[in-house]
CSV table of C-alpha atoms and ligand atoms in Angstrom, one decimal:
chain,number,residue,atom,x,y,z
Z,87,UNK,CA,-31.5,-11.2,16.5
Z,88,UNK,CA,-28.7,-11.8,14.1
Z,89,UNK,CA,-25.6,-13.1,15.7
Z,90,UNK,CA,-22.6,-15.5,15.6
Z,91,UNK,CA,-21.8,-17.7,18.6
Z,92,UNK,CA,-18.1,-18.3,19.1
Z,93,UNK,CA,-16.7,-21.7,20.1
Z,94,UNK,CA,-15.4,-22.0,23.6
Z,95,UNK,CA,-12.3,-20.0,24.4
Z,96,UNK,CA,-12.2,-18.5,20.9
Z,97,UNK,CA,-12.8,-14.9,22.2
Z,98,UNK,CA,-9.2,-14.4,23.2
Z,99,UNK,CA,-8.2,-12.4,20.1
Z,100,UNK,CA,-11.3,-10.3,20.4
Z,101,UNK,CA,-10.5,-9.4,24.0
Z,102,UNK,CA,-7.2,-8.0,22.7
Z,103,UNK,CA,-9.3,-6.0,20.2
Z,104,UNK,CA,-8.2,-7.8,17.1
Z,105,UNK,CA,-11.0,-7.1,14.5
Z,106,UNK,CA,-11.1,-10.5,12.6
Z,107,UNK,CA,-13.1,-13.6,13.4
Z,108,UNK,CA,-12.1,-16.6,11.3
Z,109,UNK,CA,-14.7,-19.2,10.2
Z,110,UNK,CA,-13.0,-21.9,12.4
Z,111,UNK,CA,-13.8,-19.9,15.6
Z,112,UNK,CA,-17.5,-19.8,15.0
Z,113,UNK,CA,-19.9,-22.5,16.5
Z,114,UNK,CA,-23.1,-21.2,15.0
Z,115,UNK,CA,-24.8,-18.4,13.1
Z,116,UNK,CA,-28.2,-17.3,14.3
Z,117,UNK,CA,-31.0,-15.3,12.6
Z,118,UNK,CA,-29.8,-15.9,9.0
Z,119,UNK,CA,-27.8,-12.8,8.5
Z,120,UNK,CA,-27.2,-11.8,4.8
Z,121,UNK,CA,-23.8,-10.9,3.4
Z,122,UNK,CA,-22.5,-7.7,4.9
Z,123,UNK,CA,-25.2,-7.4,7.6
Z,124,UNK,CA,-24.4,-6.5,11.1
Z,125,UNK,CA,-24.2,-9.4,13.7
Z,126,UNK,CA,-23.7,-9.5,17.4
Z,127,UNK,CA,-20.6,-11.5,18.4
Z,128,UNK,CA,-21.4,-13.7,21.4
Z,129,UNK,CA,-19.2,-16.0,23.4
Z,130,UNK,CA,-20.0,-19.6,24.2
Z,131,UNK,CA,-21.0,-18.5,27.6
Z,132,UNK,CA,-23.5,-15.9,26.2
Z,133,UNK,CA,-21.6,-12.6,26.7
Z,134,UNK,CA,-22.1,-10.1,23.8
Z,135,UNK,CA,-18.6,-8.8,23.1
Z,136,UNK,CA,-18.8,-6.8,19.9
Z,137,UNK,CA,-20.7,-6.1,16.7
Z,138,UNK,CA,-19.4,-6.8,13.2
Z,139,UNK,CA,-20.1,-7.4,9.5
Z,140,UNK,CA,-21.0,-10.9,8.4
Z,141,UNK,CA,-19.1,-12.2,5.3
Z,142,UNK,CA,-20.1,-15.8,4.8
Z,143,UNK,CA,-17.8,-16.4,1.7
Z,144,UNK,CA,-14.6,-15.2,3.4
Z,145,UNK,CA,-12.3,-17.1,5.7
Z,146,UNK,CA,-12.6,-13.9,7.8
Z,147,UNK,CA,-16.3,-14.5,8.5
Z,148,UNK,CA,-16.8,-11.4,10.7
Z,149,UNK,CA,-15.0,-8.1,10.8
Z,150,UNK,CA,-15.6,-6.0,13.9
Z,151,UNK,CA,-17.2,-2.6,13.6
Z,152,UNK,CA,-17.3,-1.9,17.3
Z,153,UNK,CA,-16.2,-3.4,20.6
Z,154,UNK,CA,-19.1,-1.6,22.3
Z,155,UNK,CA,-22.0,-4.1,22.0
Z,156,UNK,CA,-24.5,-1.2,22.7
Z,157,UNK,CA,-23.3,0.9,19.7
Z,158,UNK,CA,-25.7,1.0,16.8
Z,159,UNK,CA,-24.1,0.4,13.3
Z,160,UNK,CA,-25.9,3.1,11.3
Z,161,UNK,CA,-25.1,5.9,8.8
Z,162,UNK,CA,-24.2,8.1,11.8
Z,163,UNK,CA,-21.7,5.5,13.0
Z,164,UNK,CA,-19.9,5.7,9.6
Z,165,UNK,CA,-20.0,9.5,9.6
Z,166,UNK,CA,-18.3,9.5,13.1
Z,167,UNK,CA,-15.6,7.1,12.2
Z,168,UNK,CA,-14.9,8.8,8.9
Z,169,UNK,CA,-14.7,12.2,10.5
Z,170,UNK,CA,-12.2,10.9,13.0
Z,171,UNK,CA,-10.0,9.4,10.3
Z,172,UNK,CA,-10.1,12.5,8.1
Z,173,UNK,CA,-9.4,14.8,11.0
Z,174,UNK,CA,-6.2,12.9,11.8
Z,175,UNK,CA,-4.9,13.7,8.3
Z,176,UNK,CA,-5.6,17.5,8.4
Z,177,UNK,CA,-1.9,18.4,8.6
Z,178,UNK,CA,-1.2,16.4,5.4
Z,179,UNK,CA,-3.9,18.3,3.6
Z,180,UNK,CA,-2.8,21.7,4.5
Z,181,UNK,CA,0.3,21.8,2.3
Z,182,UNK,CA,0.7,23.8,-0.9
Z,183,UNK,CA,-1.0,22.4,-4.0
Z,184,UNK,CA,-3.4,19.5,-4.4
Z,185,UNK,CA,-2.7,16.8,-1.9
Z,186,UNK,CA,-2.4,13.0,-2.3
Z,187,UNK,CA,-3.4,11.5,1.0
Z,188,UNK,CA,-4.9,8.3,2.3
Z,189,UNK,CA,-7.9,9.4,4.4
Z,190,UNK,CA,-9.0,6.0,5.6
Z,191,UNK,CA,-6.8,3.0,6.1
Z,192,UNK,CA,-9.3,0.2,6.7
Z,193,UNK,CA,-9.0,-1.8,9.9
Z,194,UNK,CA,-6.4,0.6,11.3
Z,195,UNK,CA,-9.0,3.4,11.2
Z,196,UNK,CA,-11.7,1.3,12.6
Z,197,UNK,CA,-13.3,0.8,9.2
Z,198,UNK,CA,-12.4,-2.8,8.1
Z,199,UNK,CA,-12.3,-3.2,4.3
Z,200,UNK,CA,-12.6,0.5,3.5
Z,201,UNK,CA,-9.9,2.6,1.8
Z,202,UNK,CA,-10.3,6.2,0.9
Z,203,UNK,CA,-7.6,8.2,-0.9
Z,204,UNK,CA,-7.7,11.8,-1.8
Z,205,UNK,CA,-6.1,13.1,-5.0
Z,206,UNK,CA,-6.6,16.9,-5.2
Z,207,UNK,CA,-10.3,17.5,-5.8
Z,208,UNK,CA,-11.2,13.8,-6.1
Z,209,UNK,CA,-11.8,10.9,-3.7
Z,210,UNK,CA,-11.1,7.4,-4.7
Z,211,UNK,CA,-12.8,4.6,-2.6
Z,212,UNK,CA,-12.3,0.9,-2.3
Z,213,UNK,CA,-14.9,-1.3,-0.6
Z,214,UNK,CA,-12.9,-4.4,0.0
Z,215,UNK,CA,-15.1,-6.4,2.4
Z,216,UNK,CA,-18.7,-7.5,2.4
Z,217,UNK,CA,-19.4,-5.1,5.3
Z,218,UNK,CA,-17.9,-2.0,3.7
Z,219,UNK,CA,-19.7,-2.9,0.5
Z,220,UNK,CA,-23.0,-3.2,2.3
Z,221,UNK,CA,-22.7,0.4,3.7
Z,222,UNK,CA,-21.5,1.9,0.4
Z,223,UNK,CA,-24.3,4.4,0.1
Z,224,UNK,CA,-24.0,5.7,3.6
Z,225,UNK,CA,-20.2,5.9,3.3
Z,226,UNK,CA,-20.3,7.8,0.0
Z,227,UNK,CA,-22.9,10.2,1.5
Z,228,UNK,CA,-20.9,10.9,4.6
Z,229,UNK,CA,-17.7,11.4,2.6
Z,230,UNK,CA,-19.5,14.0,0.4
Z,231,UNK,CA,-20.5,15.9,3.5
Z,232,UNK,CA,-17.0,15.7,5.2
Z,233,UNK,CA,-14.7,16.4,2.3
Z,234,UNK,CA,-15.4,19.0,-0.4
Z,235,UNK,CA,-14.7,17.1,-3.6
Z,236,UNK,CA,-15.6,17.4,-7.3
Z,237,UNK,CA,-16.2,13.6,-7.4
Z,238,UNK,CA,-16.0,10.3,-5.7
Z,239,UNK,CA,-14.7,7.4,-7.8
Z,240,UNK,CA,-14.9,3.8,-6.9
Z,241,UNK,CA,-12.0,1.4,-7.5
Z,242,UNK,CA,-13.4,-1.8,-6.0
Z,243,UNK,CA,-11.6,-3.8,-8.6
Z,244,UNK,CA,-9.0,-5.4,-6.3
Z,245,UNK,CA,-8.5,-9.2,-6.3
Z,246,UNK,CA,-9.4,-9.4,-2.6
Z,247,UNK,CA,-13.0,-8.7,-3.4
Z,248,UNK,CA,-13.3,-12.2,-4.8
Z,249,UNK,CA,-12.5,-13.7,-1.5
Z,250,UNK,CA,-15.5,-11.9,-0.1
Z,251,UNK,CA,-17.7,-13.1,-2.9
Z,252,UNK,CA,-18.0,-9.6,-4.3
Z,253,UNK,CA,-17.7,-8.7,-8.0
Z,254,UNK,CA,-14.9,-6.4,-9.2
Z,255,UNK,CA,-16.3,-3.0,-10.1
Z,256,UNK,CA,-15.2,0.5,-10.8
Z,257,UNK,CA,-16.9,3.8,-11.7
Z,258,UNK,CA,-18.3,7.1,-10.5
Z,259,UNK,CA,-20.0,7.0,-7.1
Z,260,UNK,CA,-20.9,10.7,-6.8
Z,261,UNK,CA,-20.2,14.0,-8.5
Z,262,UNK,CA,-18.1,14.3,-11.6
Z,263,UNK,CA,-15.9,11.7,-13.3
Z,264,UNK,CA,-12.2,12.6,-12.9
Z,265,UNK,CA,-10.2,13.4,-16.0
Z,266,UNK,CA,-7.7,10.9,-17.4
Z,267,UNK,CA,-4.9,12.4,-15.2
Z,268,UNK,CA,-5.2,14.2,-11.9
Z,269,UNK,CA,-2.3,16.2,-10.6
Z,270,UNK,CA,-1.0,16.1,-7.0
Z,271,UNK,CA,1.9,17.9,-5.2
Z,272,UNK,CA,4.3,15.9,-3.0
Z,273,UNK,CA,7.1,17.9,-1.5
Z,274,UNK,CA,8.9,19.5,-4.4
Z,275,UNK,CA,7.4,17.1,-6.9
Z,276,UNK,CA,4.2,17.1,-9.0
Z,277,UNK,CA,2.7,13.8,-10.0
Z,278,UNK,CA,0.0,12.9,-12.5
Z,279,UNK,CA,-2.3,10.2,-11.2
Z,280,UNK,CA,-4.4,7.9,-13.3
Z,281,UNK,CA,-7.3,7.3,-10.9
Z,282,UNK,CA,-9.3,5.2,-13.4
Z,283,UNK,CA,-6.7,2.8,-14.7
Z,284,UNK,CA,-3.6,3.1,-12.4
Z,285,UNK,CA,-2.5,0.5,-9.8
Z,286,UNK,CA,-4.5,0.4,-6.5
Z,287,UNK,CA,-6.3,3.8,-6.4
Z,288,UNK,CA,-3.8,5.3,-8.9
Z,289,UNK,CA,-0.6,6.0,-6.9
Z,290,UNK,CA,1.6,4.5,-4.2
Z,291,UNK,CA,0.9,7.0,-1.5
Z,292,UNK,CA,2.4,4.6,1.1
Z,293,UNK,CA,5.9,5.5,-0.3
Z,294,UNK,CA,5.5,9.3,0.1
Z,295,UNK,CA,7.9,9.7,3.0
Z,296,UNK,CA,10.4,7.3,1.6
Z,297,UNK,CA,10.4,9.1,-1.8
Z,298,UNK,CA,11.2,12.2,0.2
Z,299,UNK,CA,14.3,10.5,1.7
Z,300,UNK,CA,16.0,9.9,-1.6
Z,301,UNK,CA,17.0,13.6,-1.9
Z,302,UNK,CA,19.9,13.0,0.5
Z,303,UNK,CA,21.4,10.3,-1.9
Z,304,UNK,CA,20.5,11.9,-5.2
Z,305,UNK,CA,22.7,14.9,-5.9
Z,306,UNK,CA,24.8,14.5,-9.0
Z,307,UNK,CA,24.2,10.7,-8.8
Z,308,UNK,CA,23.4,8.1,-11.4
Z,309,UNK,CA,20.2,6.5,-10.0
Z,310,UNK,CA,18.5,3.3,-11.0
Z,311,UNK,CA,14.8,3.2,-10.1
Z,312,UNK,CA,13.8,-0.3,-10.4
Z,313,UNK,CA,10.0,-1.3,-10.4
Z,314,UNK,CA,9.5,2.4,-10.9
Z,315,UNK,CA,5.8,2.5,-11.7
Z,316,UNK,CA,5.2,6.1,-12.8
Z,317,UNK,CA,8.7,7.3,-11.8
Z,318,UNK,CA,8.0,8.4,-8.2
Z,319,UNK,CA,11.4,7.9,-6.7
Z,320,UNK,CA,13.0,8.9,-10.0
Z,321,UNK,CA,11.3,12.3,-10.2
Z,322,UNK,CA,12.1,12.9,-6.5
Z,323,UNK,CA,15.8,12.1,-7.2
Z,324,UNK,CA,15.9,14.4,-10.2
Z,325,UNK,CA,14.2,17.2,-8.3
Z,326,UNK,CA,17.0,16.8,-5.8
Z,327,UNK,CA,19.7,17.1,-8.4
Z,328,UNK,CA,20.4,13.6,-9.6
Z,329,UNK,CA,22.5,13.6,-12.7
Z,330,UNK,CA,20.4,10.9,-14.4
Z,331,UNK,CA,17.7,8.4,-13.5
Z,332,UNK,CA,17.0,5.1,-15.2
Z,333,UNK,CA,13.4,3.9,-14.5
Z,334,UNK,CA,12.7,0.2,-15.1
Z,335,UNK,CA,9.2,-1.2,-15.2
Z,336,UNK,CA,7.3,-3.9,-17.1
Z,337,UNK,CA,4.4,-1.6,-17.7
Z,338,UNK,CA,4.6,0.7,-20.8
Z,339,UNK,CA,1.7,2.7,-19.5
Z,340,UNK,CA,3.5,3.4,-16.2
Z,341,UNK,CA,6.6,4.5,-18.0
Z,342,UNK,CA,4.7,6.8,-20.3
Z,343,UNK,CA,3.3,8.4,-17.2
Z,344,UNK,CA,6.9,8.6,-15.8
Z,345,UNK,CA,7.9,10.6,-18.9
Z,346,UNK,CA,4.9,12.9,-18.4
Z,347,UNK,CA,5.8,13.3,-14.7
Z,348,UNK,CA,9.3,14.5,-15.7
Z,349,UNK,CA,7.6,16.9,-18.1
Z,350,UNK,CA,5.3,18.5,-15.5
Z,351,UNK,CA,8.2,19.0,-13.2
Z,352,UNK,CA,10.2,20.7,-16.1
Z,353,UNK,CA,12.9,18.1,-15.9
Z,354,UNK,CA,15.1,17.8,-19.0
Z,355,UNK,CA,14.0,14.6,-20.8
Z,356,UNK,CA,17.6,13.7,-21.3
Z,357,UNK,CA,18.0,13.2,-17.6
Z,358,UNK,CA,15.4,10.4,-17.5
Z,359,UNK,CA,15.8,7.0,-19.2
Z,360,UNK,CA,12.8,4.7,-19.2
Z,361,UNK,CA,13.4,1.1,-19.9
Z,362,UNK,CA,10.4,-1.3,-20.3
Z,363,UNK,CA,11.0,-4.9,-19.5
Z,364,UNK,CA,11.5,-7.5,-16.8
Z,365,UNK,CA,13.7,-6.2,-14.0
Z,366,UNK,CA,15.3,-9.5,-13.3
Z,367,UNK,CA,16.6,-10.0,-16.9
Z,368,UNK,CA,17.5,-6.3,-17.4
Z,369,UNK,CA,19.5,-6.2,-14.2
Z,370,UNK,CA,21.2,-9.5,-15.1
Z,371,UNK,CA,22.2,-8.1,-18.5
Z,372,UNK,CA,23.5,-4.8,-17.0
Z,373,UNK,CA,25.5,-6.8,-14.5
Z,374,UNK,CA,27.1,-8.8,-17.4
Z,375,UNK,CA,27.8,-5.5,-19.2
Z,376,UNK,CA,29.4,-4.1,-16.1
Z,377,UNK,CA,27.0,-1.2,-15.8
Z,378,UNK,CA,27.0,0.6,-12.4
Z,379,UNK,CA,24.9,3.1,-10.4
Z,380,UNK,CA,25.4,5.3,-7.3
Z,381,UNK,CA,21.9,4.9,-5.9
Z,382,UNK,CA,19.5,2.1,-6.6
Z,383,UNK,CA,15.8,1.8,-5.6
Z,384,UNK,CA,14.1,-1.6,-5.5
Z,385,UNK,CA,10.4,-1.5,-4.9
Z,386,UNK,CA,9.0,-4.7,-6.4
Z,387,UNK,CA,5.3,-5.7,-6.3
Z,388,UNK,CA,4.0,-8.1,-3.7
Z,389,UNK,CA,5.8,-11.4,-4.4
Z,390,UNK,CA,3.9,-13.4,-1.7
Z,391,UNK,CA,0.1,-13.4,-1.7
Z,392,UNK,CA,0.0,-16.4,0.7
Z,393,UNK,CA,2.2,-18.3,3.1
Z,394,UNK,CA,2.7,-21.1,0.5
Z,395,UNK,CA,4.3,-18.5,-1.8
Z,396,UNK,CA,6.7,-17.1,0.8
Z,397,UNK,CA,9.6,-19.4,-0.1
Z,398,UNK,CA,9.4,-18.6,-3.8
Z,399,UNK,CA,9.0,-14.9,-3.0
Z,400,UNK,CA,12.1,-15.0,-0.8
Z,401,UNK,CA,14.1,-16.3,-3.7
Z,402,UNK,CA,12.8,-13.4,-5.9
Z,403,UNK,CA,13.8,-10.8,-3.3
Z,404,UNK,CA,17.2,-12.5,-2.9
Z,405,UNK,CA,17.8,-12.5,-6.6
Z,406,UNK,CA,16.9,-9.0,-7.3
Z,407,UNK,CA,18.8,-7.6,-4.3
Z,408,UNK,CA,21.9,-9.6,-5.2
Z,409,UNK,CA,21.8,-8.1,-8.7
Z,410,UNK,CA,21.3,-4.6,-7.2
Z,411,UNK,CA,24.4,-5.0,-5.0
Z,412,UNK,CA,26.4,-6.1,-8.0
Z,413,UNK,CA,25.3,-3.0,-9.9
Z,414,UNK,CA,26.1,-0.6,-7.0
Z,415,UNK,CA,29.3,1.4,-7.1
Z,416,UNK,CA,31.4,1.1,-3.9
Z,417,UNK,CA,30.0,3.5,-1.4
Z,418,UNK,CA,26.6,3.5,-3.2
Z,419,UNK,CA,23.2,3.4,-1.6
Z,420,UNK,CA,20.4,0.9,-1.9
Z,421,UNK,CA,16.8,1.6,-1.1
Z,422,UNK,CA,15.2,-1.9,-0.9
Z,423,UNK,CA,11.6,-2.7,-0.1
Z,424,UNK,CA,9.1,-5.5,0.5
Z,425,UNK,CA,5.4,-4.8,0.5
Z,426,UNK,CA,4.4,-8.4,1.2
Z,427,UNK,CA,2.6,-8.4,4.5
Z,428,UNK,CA,3.7,-12.0,5.1
Z,429,UNK,CA,7.4,-11.1,4.9
Z,430,UNK,CA,8.6,-10.1,8.3
Z,431,UNK,CA,11.1,-7.4,8.8
Z,432,UNK,CA,13.5,-10.0,10.3
Z,433,UNK,CA,13.2,-12.4,7.4
Z,434,UNK,CA,13.6,-9.5,4.9
Z,435,UNK,CA,16.8,-8.4,6.6
Z,436,UNK,CA,18.2,-11.9,6.4
Z,437,UNK,CA,17.4,-12.0,2.7
Z,438,UNK,CA,19.1,-8.7,2.0
Z,439,UNK,CA,22.1,-9.8,4.1
Z,440,UNK,CA,22.3,-13.0,2.1
Z,441,UNK,CA,22.2,-11.1,-1.1
Z,442,UNK,CA,25.0,-8.8,-0.1
Z,443,UNK,CA,27.1,-11.7,1.1
Z,444,UNK,CA,26.6,-13.5,-2.2
Z,445,UNK,CA,27.4,-10.4,-4.2
Z,446,UNK,CA,30.6,-10.1,-2.1
Z,447,UNK,CA,29.6,-6.7,-0.8
Z,448,UNK,CA,29.7,-5.3,2.8
Z,449,UNK,CA,26.8,-3.1,3.6
Z,450,UNK,CA,25.1,-1.4,6.6
Z,451,UNK,CA,21.5,-0.5,7.2
Z,452,UNK,CA,21.5,3.2,7.8
Z,453,UNK,CA,17.7,3.6,8.0
Z,454,UNK,CA,14.6,1.4,8.4
Z,455,UNK,CA,11.6,2.4,6.5
Z,456,UNK,CA,7.9,1.7,6.5
Z,457,UNK,CA,4.6,3.0,5.1
Z,458,UNK,CA,3.7,6.7,5.4
Z,459,UNK,CA,1.9,8.1,8.5
Z,460,UNK,CA,-1.4,8.2,6.7
Z,461,UNK,CA,-1.2,4.4,6.5
Z,462,UNK,CA,-1.2,3.8,10.2
Z,463,UNK,CA,-1.2,0.4,12.0
Z,464,UNK,CA,-3.7,-0.1,14.8
Z,465,UNK,CA,-1.7,-1.5,17.7
Z,466,UNK,CA,-4.2,-4.3,18.1
Z,467,UNK,CA,-4.0,-5.1,14.3
Z,468,UNK,CA,-0.3,-5.8,13.6
Z,469,UNK,CA,-1.3,-7.2,10.1
Z,470,UNK,CA,-1.7,-3.5,9.2
Z,471,UNK,CA,2.1,-3.1,8.7
Z,472,UNK,CA,3.1,-4.5,5.3
Z,473,UNK,CA,5.7,-2.2,3.9
Z,474,UNK,CA,9.3,-2.7,5.1
Z,475,UNK,CA,12.4,-1.1,3.7
Z,476,UNK,CA,16.1,-0.5,4.4
Z,477,UNK,CA,18.4,2.2,3.2
Z,478,UNK,CA,21.7,0.3,2.9
Z,479,UNK,CA,25.1,1.9,2.4
Z,480,UNK,CA,27.8,-0.3,0.8
Z,481,UNK,CA,31.4,-0.1,1.9
Z,482,UNK,CA,33.5,2.3,-0.1
Z,483,UNK,CA,36.0,-0.4,-1.2
Z,484,UNK,CA,35.1,-4.0,-2.0
K,566,SAH,N1,8.1,2.7,-6.4
K,566,SAH,C1,6.8,2.9,-7.1
K,566,SAH,C2,5.8,1.8,-7.0
K,566,SAH,C3,6.3,0.5,-7.5
K,566,SAH,S1,5.0,-0.7,-7.7
K,566,SAH,C4,6.3,4.3,-6.7
K,566,SAH,O1,6.9,4.9,-5.8
K,566,SAH,O2,5.3,4.7,-7.2
K,566,SAH,C5,5.7,-2.0,-8.5
K,566,SAH,C6,5.9,-1.9,-10.0
K,566,SAH,O3,6.6,-3.0,-10.4
K,566,SAH,C7,4.7,-1.8,-10.8
K,566,SAH,O4,4.7,-0.6,-11.6
K,566,SAH,C8,4.8,-3.0,-11.8
K,566,SAH,O5,4.4,-2.7,-13.1
K,566,SAH,C9,6.2,-3.3,-11.8
K,566,SAH,N2,6.6,-4.7,-12.1
K,566,SAH,C10,6.1,-5.8,-11.7
K,566,SAH,N3,6.8,-6.9,-12.1
K,566,SAH,C11,7.9,-6.4,-12.7
K,566,SAH,C12,9.0,-7.0,-13.4
K,566,SAH,N4,9.2,-8.4,-13.4
K,566,SAH,N5,9.9,-6.2,-13.9
K,566,SAH,C13,9.8,-4.9,-13.9
K,566,SAH,N6,8.7,-4.3,-13.3
K,566,SAH,C14,7.8,-5.0,-12.7
């Protein structure tokens, strides 16, 4: 029998169905399990509580597959879990045109370390934990049976793989290799997705609903889309009648794709300006030049990877939000986000409040935003919520 025995009283989080066991909670490992293999999870008193995947190199040494100690972890188990996750996204897949949908959101879909995104006829998969990686073959096979796709592409090249002792890899898992760009439809917008080289699995699907919300603040407006990636919020604003959008990103490739995204949506190129560079210095320069916008989107990358980086990250969020408030016209609207899981909503609100104060602007939160519904959070796994955002309206006079 392969098992881990918990230290005394360390089963409390498991009884609340939290799926992670940290190395510090483990008294002993029995039966020499190999990386990714299934182990029984046993209390100091000898009660079998759950079964999970063993990951000796990670701080998170076990991730729970099931809280039913009698359930076998087999190809059928993965077929069942995948089917349930995919079924819950049916409505998102029944729209017009090729969809962009997250089919499996890891822990929150009962499949720790596994991410599956669908872009039209292609599936993109990330195996981010030793356990998910161990079952790669069964998962790929079940996916091929459950979703008709031309191909399944693996993007297991995220940094978190290193914490699990897994190499970064990417490539075709099944079927055809996707072309350089795959098109999806999101509301009134079409987007080209670079599955093979883009960020994450190619696109920020988590912002789908929030991109949809910019329409209300776009008509005839001058919009600044900062940290634009491939122009998502910008294209959505232009489709809703924005006068002009300025995309800012440090990646030339992302901006080239923003230009192509305007093209596939038949948007006049003159309505989209793409500026490559560091957002902090560009915004500072525009502030000094007295440039202003009606609507600003700030969607920076994850500034805090660990608790020790949180203070520095907070300064980054504060600076960029302060600059945005300075660039906003009176009565303007700010969409501001943080995708750092370690940043709480409460702290983020304080930071944005400080930024407004220092900019000498009065503002209200008119909406609180989070990740789209295909990126759910299991109630017993609050870590699943990482994206926080506010729509802020600034006062009409300073
Ligand atoms: N809002 C986008 C996703 C933004 S992801 C969407 O809806 O698709 C964050 C982006 O910030 C990435 O494209 C990254 O290239 C860019 N970025 C990171 N650091 C930056 C910096 N200092 N200045 C400008 N852009 C930066």
